[in-house]
XYZ file of C-alpha atoms in Angstrom:
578
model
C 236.494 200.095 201.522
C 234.417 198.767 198.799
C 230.588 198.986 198.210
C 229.200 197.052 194.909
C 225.940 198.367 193.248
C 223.247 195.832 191.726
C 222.484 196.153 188.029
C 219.314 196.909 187.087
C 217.760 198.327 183.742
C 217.781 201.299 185.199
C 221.134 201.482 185.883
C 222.326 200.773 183.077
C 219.986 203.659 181.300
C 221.625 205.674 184.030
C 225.545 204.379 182.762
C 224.521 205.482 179.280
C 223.119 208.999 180.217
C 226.111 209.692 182.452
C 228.565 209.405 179.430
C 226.548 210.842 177.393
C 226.373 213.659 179.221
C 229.918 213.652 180.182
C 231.119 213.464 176.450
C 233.075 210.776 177.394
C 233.489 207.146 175.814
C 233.582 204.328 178.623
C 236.750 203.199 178.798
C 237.038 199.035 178.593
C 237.781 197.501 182.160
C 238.042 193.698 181.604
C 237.980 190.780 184.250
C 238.572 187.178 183.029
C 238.029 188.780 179.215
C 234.553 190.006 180.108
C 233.730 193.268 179.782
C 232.222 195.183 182.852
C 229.890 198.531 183.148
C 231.867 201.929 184.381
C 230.644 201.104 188.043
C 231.838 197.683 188.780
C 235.480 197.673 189.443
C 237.948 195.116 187.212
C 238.324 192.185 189.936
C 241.513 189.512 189.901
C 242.961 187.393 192.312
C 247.413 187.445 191.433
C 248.099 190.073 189.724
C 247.146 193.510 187.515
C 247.911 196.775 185.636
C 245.827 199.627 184.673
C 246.969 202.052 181.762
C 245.492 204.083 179.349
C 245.985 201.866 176.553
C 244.622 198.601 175.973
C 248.182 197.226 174.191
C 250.058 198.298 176.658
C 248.193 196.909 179.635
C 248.076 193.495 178.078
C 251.903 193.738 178.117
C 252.305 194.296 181.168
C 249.446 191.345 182.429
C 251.491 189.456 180.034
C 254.772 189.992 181.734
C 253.116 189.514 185.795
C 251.936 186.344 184.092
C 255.999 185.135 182.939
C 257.065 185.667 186.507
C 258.171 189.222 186.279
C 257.155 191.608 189.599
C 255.727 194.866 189.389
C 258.476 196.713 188.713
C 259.397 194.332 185.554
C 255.340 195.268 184.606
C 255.602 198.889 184.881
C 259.004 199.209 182.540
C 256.978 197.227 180.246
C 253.923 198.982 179.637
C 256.413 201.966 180.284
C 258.548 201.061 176.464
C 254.974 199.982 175.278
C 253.617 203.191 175.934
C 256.422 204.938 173.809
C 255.296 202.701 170.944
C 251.689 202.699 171.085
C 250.703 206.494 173.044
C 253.213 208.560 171.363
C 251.344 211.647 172.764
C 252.520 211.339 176.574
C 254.190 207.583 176.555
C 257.756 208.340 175.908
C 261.510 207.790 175.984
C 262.100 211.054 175.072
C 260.642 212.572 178.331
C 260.685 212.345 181.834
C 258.229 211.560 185.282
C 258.410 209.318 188.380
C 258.094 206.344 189.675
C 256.801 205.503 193.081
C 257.667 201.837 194.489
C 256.298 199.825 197.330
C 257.723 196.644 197.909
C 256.412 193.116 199.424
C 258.499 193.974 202.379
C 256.825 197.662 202.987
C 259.939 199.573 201.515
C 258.154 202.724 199.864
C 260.790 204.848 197.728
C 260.584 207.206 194.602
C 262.506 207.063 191.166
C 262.855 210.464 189.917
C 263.553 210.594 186.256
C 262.329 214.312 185.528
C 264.405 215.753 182.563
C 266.967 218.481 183.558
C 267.726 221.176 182.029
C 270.828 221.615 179.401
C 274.373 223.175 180.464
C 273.414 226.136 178.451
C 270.287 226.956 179.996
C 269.323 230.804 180.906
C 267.206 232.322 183.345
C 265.563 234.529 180.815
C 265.990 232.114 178.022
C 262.091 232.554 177.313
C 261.848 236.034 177.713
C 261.057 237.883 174.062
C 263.273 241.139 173.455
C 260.198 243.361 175.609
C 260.969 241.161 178.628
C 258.047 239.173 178.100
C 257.529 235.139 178.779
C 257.318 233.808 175.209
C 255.393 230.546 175.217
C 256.559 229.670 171.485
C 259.882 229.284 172.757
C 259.321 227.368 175.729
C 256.752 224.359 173.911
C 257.214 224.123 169.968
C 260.691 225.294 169.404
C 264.031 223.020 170.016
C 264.673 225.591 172.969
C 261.802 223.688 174.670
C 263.590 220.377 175.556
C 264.997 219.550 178.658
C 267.510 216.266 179.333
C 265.459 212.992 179.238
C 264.999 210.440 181.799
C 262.783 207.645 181.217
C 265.312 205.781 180.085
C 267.422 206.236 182.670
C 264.708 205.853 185.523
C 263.789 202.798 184.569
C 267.197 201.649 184.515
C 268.207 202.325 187.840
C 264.162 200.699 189.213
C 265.517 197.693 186.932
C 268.579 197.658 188.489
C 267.560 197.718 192.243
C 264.030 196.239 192.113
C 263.394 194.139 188.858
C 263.428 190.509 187.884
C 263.394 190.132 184.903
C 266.240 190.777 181.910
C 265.464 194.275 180.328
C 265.488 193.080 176.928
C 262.352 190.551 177.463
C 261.144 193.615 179.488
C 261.588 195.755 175.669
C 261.052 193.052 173.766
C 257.044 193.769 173.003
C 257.820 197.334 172.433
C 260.294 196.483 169.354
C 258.242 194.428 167.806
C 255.031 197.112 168.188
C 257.371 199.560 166.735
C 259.190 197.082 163.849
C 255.751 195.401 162.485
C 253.103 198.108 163.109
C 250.023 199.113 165.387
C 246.717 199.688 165.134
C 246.016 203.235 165.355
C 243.070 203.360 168.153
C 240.505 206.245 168.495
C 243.019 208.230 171.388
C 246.060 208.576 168.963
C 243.599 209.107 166.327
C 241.732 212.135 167.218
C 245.214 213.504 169.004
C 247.299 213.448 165.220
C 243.765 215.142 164.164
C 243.533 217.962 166.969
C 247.211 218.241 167.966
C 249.993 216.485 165.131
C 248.755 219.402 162.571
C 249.762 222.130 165.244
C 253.073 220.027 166.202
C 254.465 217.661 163.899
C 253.665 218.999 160.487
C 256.398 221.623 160.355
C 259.145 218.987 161.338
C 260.128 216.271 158.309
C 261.188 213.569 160.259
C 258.033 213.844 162.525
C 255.705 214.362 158.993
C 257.264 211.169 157.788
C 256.447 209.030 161.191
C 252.760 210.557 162.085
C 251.525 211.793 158.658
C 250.880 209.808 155.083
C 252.503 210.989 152.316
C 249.695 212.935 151.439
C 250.088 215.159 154.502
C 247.360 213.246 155.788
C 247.129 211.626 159.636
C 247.122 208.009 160.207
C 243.330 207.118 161.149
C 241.945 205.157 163.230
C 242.807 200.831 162.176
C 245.147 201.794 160.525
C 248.426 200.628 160.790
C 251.705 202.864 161.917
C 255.097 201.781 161.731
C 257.990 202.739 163.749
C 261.112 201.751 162.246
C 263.413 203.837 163.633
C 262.147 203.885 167.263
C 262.446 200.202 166.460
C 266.002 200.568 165.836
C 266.266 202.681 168.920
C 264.497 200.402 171.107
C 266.831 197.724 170.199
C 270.389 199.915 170.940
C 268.768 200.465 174.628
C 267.694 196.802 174.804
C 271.205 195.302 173.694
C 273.566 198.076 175.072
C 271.768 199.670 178.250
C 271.186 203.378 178.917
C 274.522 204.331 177.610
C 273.300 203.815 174.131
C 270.860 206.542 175.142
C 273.282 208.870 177.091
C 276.399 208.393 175.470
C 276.067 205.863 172.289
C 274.550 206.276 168.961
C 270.920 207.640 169.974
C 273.494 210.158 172.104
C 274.628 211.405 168.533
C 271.117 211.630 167.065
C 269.418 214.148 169.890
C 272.714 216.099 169.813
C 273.183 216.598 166.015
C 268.997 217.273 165.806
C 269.628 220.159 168.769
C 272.737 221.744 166.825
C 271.556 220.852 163.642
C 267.963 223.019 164.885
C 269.176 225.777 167.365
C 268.227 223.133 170.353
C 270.102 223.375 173.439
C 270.933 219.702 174.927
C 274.636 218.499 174.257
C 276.095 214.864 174.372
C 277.781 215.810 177.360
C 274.435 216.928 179.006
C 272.685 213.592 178.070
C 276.078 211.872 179.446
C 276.201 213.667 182.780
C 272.305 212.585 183.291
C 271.408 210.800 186.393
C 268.134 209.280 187.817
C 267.481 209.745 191.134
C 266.145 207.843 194.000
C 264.294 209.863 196.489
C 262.609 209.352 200.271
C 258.827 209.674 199.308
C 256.819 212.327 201.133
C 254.429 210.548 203.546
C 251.348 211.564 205.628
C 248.486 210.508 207.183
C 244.793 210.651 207.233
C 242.403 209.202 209.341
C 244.477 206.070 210.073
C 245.551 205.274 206.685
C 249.178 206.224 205.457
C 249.346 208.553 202.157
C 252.887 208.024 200.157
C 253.585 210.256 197.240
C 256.363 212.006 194.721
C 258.447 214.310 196.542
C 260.279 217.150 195.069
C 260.854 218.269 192.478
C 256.884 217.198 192.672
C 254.443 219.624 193.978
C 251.787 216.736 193.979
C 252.629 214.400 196.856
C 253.501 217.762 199.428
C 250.281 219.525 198.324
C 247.901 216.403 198.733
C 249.214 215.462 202.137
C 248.548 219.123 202.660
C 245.200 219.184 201.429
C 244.136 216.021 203.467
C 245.816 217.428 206.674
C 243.678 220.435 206.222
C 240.351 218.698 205.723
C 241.033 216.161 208.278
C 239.821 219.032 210.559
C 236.259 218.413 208.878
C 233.383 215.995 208.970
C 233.746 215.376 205.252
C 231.680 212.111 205.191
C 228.836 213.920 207.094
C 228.804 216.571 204.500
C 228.136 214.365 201.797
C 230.488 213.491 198.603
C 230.435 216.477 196.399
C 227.529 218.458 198.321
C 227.739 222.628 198.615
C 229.462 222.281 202.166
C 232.230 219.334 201.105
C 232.998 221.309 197.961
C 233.357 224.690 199.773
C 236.067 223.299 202.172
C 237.867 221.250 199.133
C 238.280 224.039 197.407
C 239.611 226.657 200.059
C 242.006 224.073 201.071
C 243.404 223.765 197.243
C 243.931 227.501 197.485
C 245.719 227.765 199.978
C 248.297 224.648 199.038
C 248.457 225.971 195.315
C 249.191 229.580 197.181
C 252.479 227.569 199.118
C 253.342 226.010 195.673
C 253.942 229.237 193.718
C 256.362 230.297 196.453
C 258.206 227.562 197.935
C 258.278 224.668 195.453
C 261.139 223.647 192.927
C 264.065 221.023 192.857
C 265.191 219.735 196.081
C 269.008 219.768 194.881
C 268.608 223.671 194.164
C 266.189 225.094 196.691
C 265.442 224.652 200.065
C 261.849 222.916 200.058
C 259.931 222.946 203.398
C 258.896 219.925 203.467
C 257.883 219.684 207.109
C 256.272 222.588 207.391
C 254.076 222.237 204.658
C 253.113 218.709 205.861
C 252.773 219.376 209.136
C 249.673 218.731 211.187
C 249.975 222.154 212.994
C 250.055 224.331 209.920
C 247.044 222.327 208.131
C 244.949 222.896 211.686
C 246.130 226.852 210.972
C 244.965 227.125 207.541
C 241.726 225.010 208.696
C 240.671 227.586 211.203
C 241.040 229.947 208.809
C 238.150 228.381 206.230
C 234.657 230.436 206.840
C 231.549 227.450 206.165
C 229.624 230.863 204.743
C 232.039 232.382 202.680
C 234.765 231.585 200.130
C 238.003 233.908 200.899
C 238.977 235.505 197.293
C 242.146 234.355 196.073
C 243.485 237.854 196.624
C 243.514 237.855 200.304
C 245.437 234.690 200.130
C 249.086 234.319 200.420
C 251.843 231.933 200.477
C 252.109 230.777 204.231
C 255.257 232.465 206.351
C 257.133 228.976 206.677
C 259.824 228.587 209.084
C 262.873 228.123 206.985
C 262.469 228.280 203.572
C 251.414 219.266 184.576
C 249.596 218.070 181.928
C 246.655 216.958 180.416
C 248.795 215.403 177.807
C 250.719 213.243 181.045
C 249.922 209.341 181.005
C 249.925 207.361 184.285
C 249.824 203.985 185.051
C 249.584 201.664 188.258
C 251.109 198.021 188.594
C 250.087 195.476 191.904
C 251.995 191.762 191.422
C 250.682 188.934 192.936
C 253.351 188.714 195.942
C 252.180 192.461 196.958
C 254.523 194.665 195.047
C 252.748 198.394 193.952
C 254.137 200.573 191.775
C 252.976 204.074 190.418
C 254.803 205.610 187.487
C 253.359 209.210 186.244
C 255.680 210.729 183.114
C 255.140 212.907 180.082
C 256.809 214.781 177.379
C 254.183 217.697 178.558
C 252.115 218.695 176.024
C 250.962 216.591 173.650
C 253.502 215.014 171.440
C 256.069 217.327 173.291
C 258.004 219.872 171.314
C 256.990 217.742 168.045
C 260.537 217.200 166.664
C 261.943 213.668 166.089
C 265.746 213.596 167.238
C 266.981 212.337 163.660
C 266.918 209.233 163.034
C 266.536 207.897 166.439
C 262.413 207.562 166.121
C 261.873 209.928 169.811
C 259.805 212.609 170.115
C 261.866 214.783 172.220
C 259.945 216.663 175.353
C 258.823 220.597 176.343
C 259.224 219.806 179.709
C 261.407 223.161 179.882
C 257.500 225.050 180.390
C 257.485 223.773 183.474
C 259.901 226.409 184.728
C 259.426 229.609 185.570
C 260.477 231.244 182.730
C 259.420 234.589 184.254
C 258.491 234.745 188.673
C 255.110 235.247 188.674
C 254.116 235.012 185.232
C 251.578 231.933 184.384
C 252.947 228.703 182.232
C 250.811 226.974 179.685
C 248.786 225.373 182.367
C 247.794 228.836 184.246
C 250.167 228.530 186.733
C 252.326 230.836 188.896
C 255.950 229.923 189.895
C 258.437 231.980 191.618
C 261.975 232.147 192.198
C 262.365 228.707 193.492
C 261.620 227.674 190.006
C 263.631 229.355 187.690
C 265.804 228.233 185.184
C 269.181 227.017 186.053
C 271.548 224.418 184.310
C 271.281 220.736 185.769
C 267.966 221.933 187.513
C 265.033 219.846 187.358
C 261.400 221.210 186.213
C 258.984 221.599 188.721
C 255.841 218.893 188.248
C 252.394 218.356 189.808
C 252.871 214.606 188.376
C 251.975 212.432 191.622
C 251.967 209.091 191.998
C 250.350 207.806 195.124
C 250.104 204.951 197.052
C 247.932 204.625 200.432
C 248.455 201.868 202.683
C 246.841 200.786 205.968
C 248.253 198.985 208.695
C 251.298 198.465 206.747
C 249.890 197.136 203.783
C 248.959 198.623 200.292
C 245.177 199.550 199.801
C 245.076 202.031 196.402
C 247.567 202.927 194.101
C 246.502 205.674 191.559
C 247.589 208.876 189.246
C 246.701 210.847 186.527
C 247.259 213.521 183.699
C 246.091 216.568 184.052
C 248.351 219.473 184.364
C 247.961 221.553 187.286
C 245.109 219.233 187.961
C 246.644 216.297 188.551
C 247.143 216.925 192.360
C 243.530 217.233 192.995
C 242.191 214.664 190.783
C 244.654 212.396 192.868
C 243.283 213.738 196.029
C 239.787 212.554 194.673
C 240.334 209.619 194.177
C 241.887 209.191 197.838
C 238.934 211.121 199.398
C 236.315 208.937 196.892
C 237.816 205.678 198.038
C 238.819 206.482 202.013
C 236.473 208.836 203.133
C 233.395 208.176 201.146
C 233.938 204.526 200.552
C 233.262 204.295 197.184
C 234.476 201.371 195.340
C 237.674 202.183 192.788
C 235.141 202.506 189.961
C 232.590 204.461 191.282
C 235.677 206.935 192.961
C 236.709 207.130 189.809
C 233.423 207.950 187.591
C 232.529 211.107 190.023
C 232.538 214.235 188.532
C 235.761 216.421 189.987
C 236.209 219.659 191.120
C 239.769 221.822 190.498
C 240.361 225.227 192.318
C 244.350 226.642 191.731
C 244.118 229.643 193.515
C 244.842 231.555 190.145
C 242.683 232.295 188.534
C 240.049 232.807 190.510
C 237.711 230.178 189.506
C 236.454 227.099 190.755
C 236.177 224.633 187.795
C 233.595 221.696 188.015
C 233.074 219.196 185.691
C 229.607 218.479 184.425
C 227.359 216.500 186.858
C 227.632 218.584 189.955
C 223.937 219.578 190.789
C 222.613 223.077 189.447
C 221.413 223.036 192.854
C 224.815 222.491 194.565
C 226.416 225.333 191.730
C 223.829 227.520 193.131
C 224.443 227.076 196.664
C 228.599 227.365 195.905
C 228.297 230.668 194.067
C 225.814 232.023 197.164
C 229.273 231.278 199.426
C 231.193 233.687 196.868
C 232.939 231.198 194.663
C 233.261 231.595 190.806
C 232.093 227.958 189.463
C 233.027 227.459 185.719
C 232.200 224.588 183.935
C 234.667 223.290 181.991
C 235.997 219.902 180.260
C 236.392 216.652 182.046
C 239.923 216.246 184.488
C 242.249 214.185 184.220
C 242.549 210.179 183.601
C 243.582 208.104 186.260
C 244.163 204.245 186.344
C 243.878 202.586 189.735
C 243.837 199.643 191.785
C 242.324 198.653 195.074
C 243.853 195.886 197.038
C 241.586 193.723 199.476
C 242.109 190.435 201.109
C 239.784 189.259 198.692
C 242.183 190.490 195.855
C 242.135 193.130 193.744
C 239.762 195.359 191.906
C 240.904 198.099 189.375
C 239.369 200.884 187.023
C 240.556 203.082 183.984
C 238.848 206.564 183.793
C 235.800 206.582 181.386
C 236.740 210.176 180.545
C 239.514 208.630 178.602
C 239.397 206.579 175.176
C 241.236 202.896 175.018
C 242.347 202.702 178.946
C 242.512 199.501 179.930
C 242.537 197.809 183.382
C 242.958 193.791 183.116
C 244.630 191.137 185.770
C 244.169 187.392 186.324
């Protein structure tokens, strides 16, 4: 499964024109405290964890290291990542969890946020009727329940080791003495805190000198109040979230601001564990976030439609492998605007979507000469009825445990308010609905009826954490950011590493391709061939060229051990082990 390149002056001319041309920094992969090129995979024999921050990936190492399993690892880096990568790490948010254990138990912690008691169908609907995206992402409207806390309470309690408070501890103390700012949070206060956080005091005072200017880069941010936060959860458990003292501060900050969540919403919150969806393809088992998840249904879709093609044959990212991607991502991004939304509200056909019979149906359906306009495609008849701003993570221990964990507060630095005095940004996870059937959200896509707003309902996501295993055992356990583009920079990585048998880092270095079925465009990143542009718009398709996709952090496990990567489209990812 994994092929290792030679160095050679060359190559490493080659590294440095590839980034440069990609606009992207390399991001740090370390092995034994050395650090390696963007080709050559992180390597370690017990135990590792691959995030997109440096801090927080030593945390977790730090906590495999103690004794702790997987799980205990990805709560870690989890708190960490509230601390040090306030822009998607959060307690104020939500996402999912995906767990394989040493015994080949696969199951899925869903702690997506849900929306408040008081929640409206056409709460984000201006007085002409019209979806008004102010509403739904800056205002205090925009804030669904949150559930990290909760989810990693209930993986804690059913599959961790560790006490929670040593599990915590490293997050306090980031929070009570002060962090480095690193180039990510840096350029994100730059870019995004002006448009978010300015307008809210209590986020000014946190992100933001006195001066009204944002922390830079070394410099060193203090967290007090998420410090005192962090503590509460630590000493008293969720409840101090959901029903104690932080309970008071998101509640009073929603009255106080026109917001909509209650105490009694945050008490009547529950995490949930669900049955993963599973699939196969070509021998090796695919495991992924079920619903409310788009991700994990629509990649076992995807790979049961191109299962019906030579892919390897083809080439990796040539005209022909491209053209069949792509017209298999329409079609399953068709399905999602129609059928998709929370399992506990909607009837979600799983099975169908899944199944081998319906893939083989869409696959006869793909013309080699011709890309079928978006137009002429439409949800499937079915027999019965994200963000670049995400952060993902992947944990392997050294007795076999995997775990995936994918969660957000959706754009960056979510809504931008501070709940009081508590320190947490709260979420605008409440985008993720459909605030009006077939209008697009923030990230351009179309939802229908089966994701509208109700109270208790849970947003629909494309977050998907994934783990493949073969012949029982774990071989790759990945995610990403990225919106509506998460699903298919997952299924890259699968394809990169299964199919094409690339090694984790050169999977992850290849440049990515995205087609949504609306709008009608494929989107390529730069370093597909003019050539093989050419050749795609001669089939019909629209290829735009557009920013880099996603961020993913995986790991690869051999018999020889294990071998990791963070994305070098990312800045301060960090994948270490020992």
């Amino acid at each position: 499964m994994l092929r290792q390149l030679k160095r050679s002056p060359f190559h490493f001319l080659l590294v440095a024109l590839l980034l440069f041309w990609q606009g992207a920094a390399a991001a740090k992969v370390v092995s034994y405290g050395v650090e390696e090129d963007i080709f050559h995979p992180v390597y370690a024999k017990s135990g590792m964890v691959s995030s997109v921050d440096e801090t927080a990936t030593r945390v977790g190492v730090d906590i495999l290291k103690q004794g702790g399993n997987a799980v205990d690892a990805a709560i870690a880096v989890g708190y960490t990542l509230a601390v040090t990568h306030p822009q998607a790490g959060n307690i104020g948010g939500g996402g999912f969890m995906l767990i394989r254990t040493k015994d080949g138990k696969t199951t899925a912690i869903d702690f997506r946020e849900m929306a408040p008691s008081k929640a409206s169908r056409d709460m984000f609907l201006d007085d002409k009727g019209n979806a008004d995206s102010k509403k739904s992402l800056t205002s205090p409207l925009a804030s669904g329940v949150p559930g990290t806390v909760a989810g990693f309470a209930l993986a804690h309690e059913k599959y961790g080791s560790m006490k929670m408070d040593r599990l915590i501890a490293p997050a306090i103390r980031l929070a009570k003495d002060g962090l480095k700012v690193n180039d990510a949070l840096a350029d994100d206060l730059a870019v995004y805190g002006k448009e978010v956080l300015l307008d809210h005091p209590a986020s000014r005072a946190i992100f933001f000198k006195p001066d009204g200017t944002p922390w830079k880069k070394g410099e060193q941010l203090k967290q007090p109040d998420l410090a005192s936060s962090l503590q509460l959860i630590a000493k008293e458990g969720p409840d101090a979230f959901y029903k104690g003292k932080i309970a008071d501060e998101i509640a009073g900050e929603m009255a106080k601001s026109g917001g909509l969540i209650t105490k009694e919403d945050l008490a009547a919150y529950r995490a949930v564990e669900r049955t993963p969806v599973s699939g196969t393809y070509k021998g090796y088992e695919v495991f992924s976030m079920p619903a409310p998840s788009s991700g994990g249904i629509h990649i076992i879709q995807i790979l049961n439609i191109l299962e019906n093609f030579d892919l390897n044959a083809m080439g990796q990212n040539s005209a022909d492998a491209i053209h069949v991607m792509a017209e298999a991502m329409k079609y399953a991004y068709a399905d999602r605007s129609e059928y998709l939304g929370d399992p506990d509200f909607v009837k979600v056909p799983v099975a169908a979507l899944t199944s081998k019979a319906y893939a083989k149906k869409l696959a006869s359906q793909i013309n080699m000469d011709k890309a079928r306009p978006s137009s002429e495609i439409k949800p499937g008849e079915l027999a019965p009825y994200e963000s670049d701003q995400t952060t993902h993570f992947s944990v392997v221990d050294a007795e076999g445990n995997a775990v995936a964990v994918t969660y957000t507060l959706n754009t960056n630095f979510g809504s931008g308010i501070v709940a009081g005095k508590s320190g947490i940004l709260m979420n605008n996870q409440m985008d993720d609905f459909s605030a009006k059937p077939g209008v697009p959200n923030v990230y351009g896509l179309i939802g229908g009826e089966a994701n509208a707003i109700q109270p208790a309902k849970r947003p629909l996501s494309s977050m998907s954490p994934t783990i493949v295993t073969h012949d029982g055992k774990p071989v790759l356990v990945t995610g990403s950011p990225g919106g509506s583009r998460i699903i298919t920079t997952v299924l890259q990585i699968v394809l990169n590493t299964v199919e094409f048998k690339m090694n984790i880092a050169e999977a992850t270095n290849a440049p990515r391709i995205h087609h949504q079925w609306l709008p009608e465009e494929l989107r390529v990143e730069k370093g597909i061939s003019a050539d093989t542009i050419k050749l795609l718009e001669k089939k019909g398709h629209k290829v735009v060229v557009k920013p880099t996709m996603g961020s993913t952090q995986s790991i690869v496990v051999t018999p020889e051990g294990l071998f990791g990567a963070s994305d070098p489209r990312d800045k301060d990812d960090l994948t270490a082990g020992y």
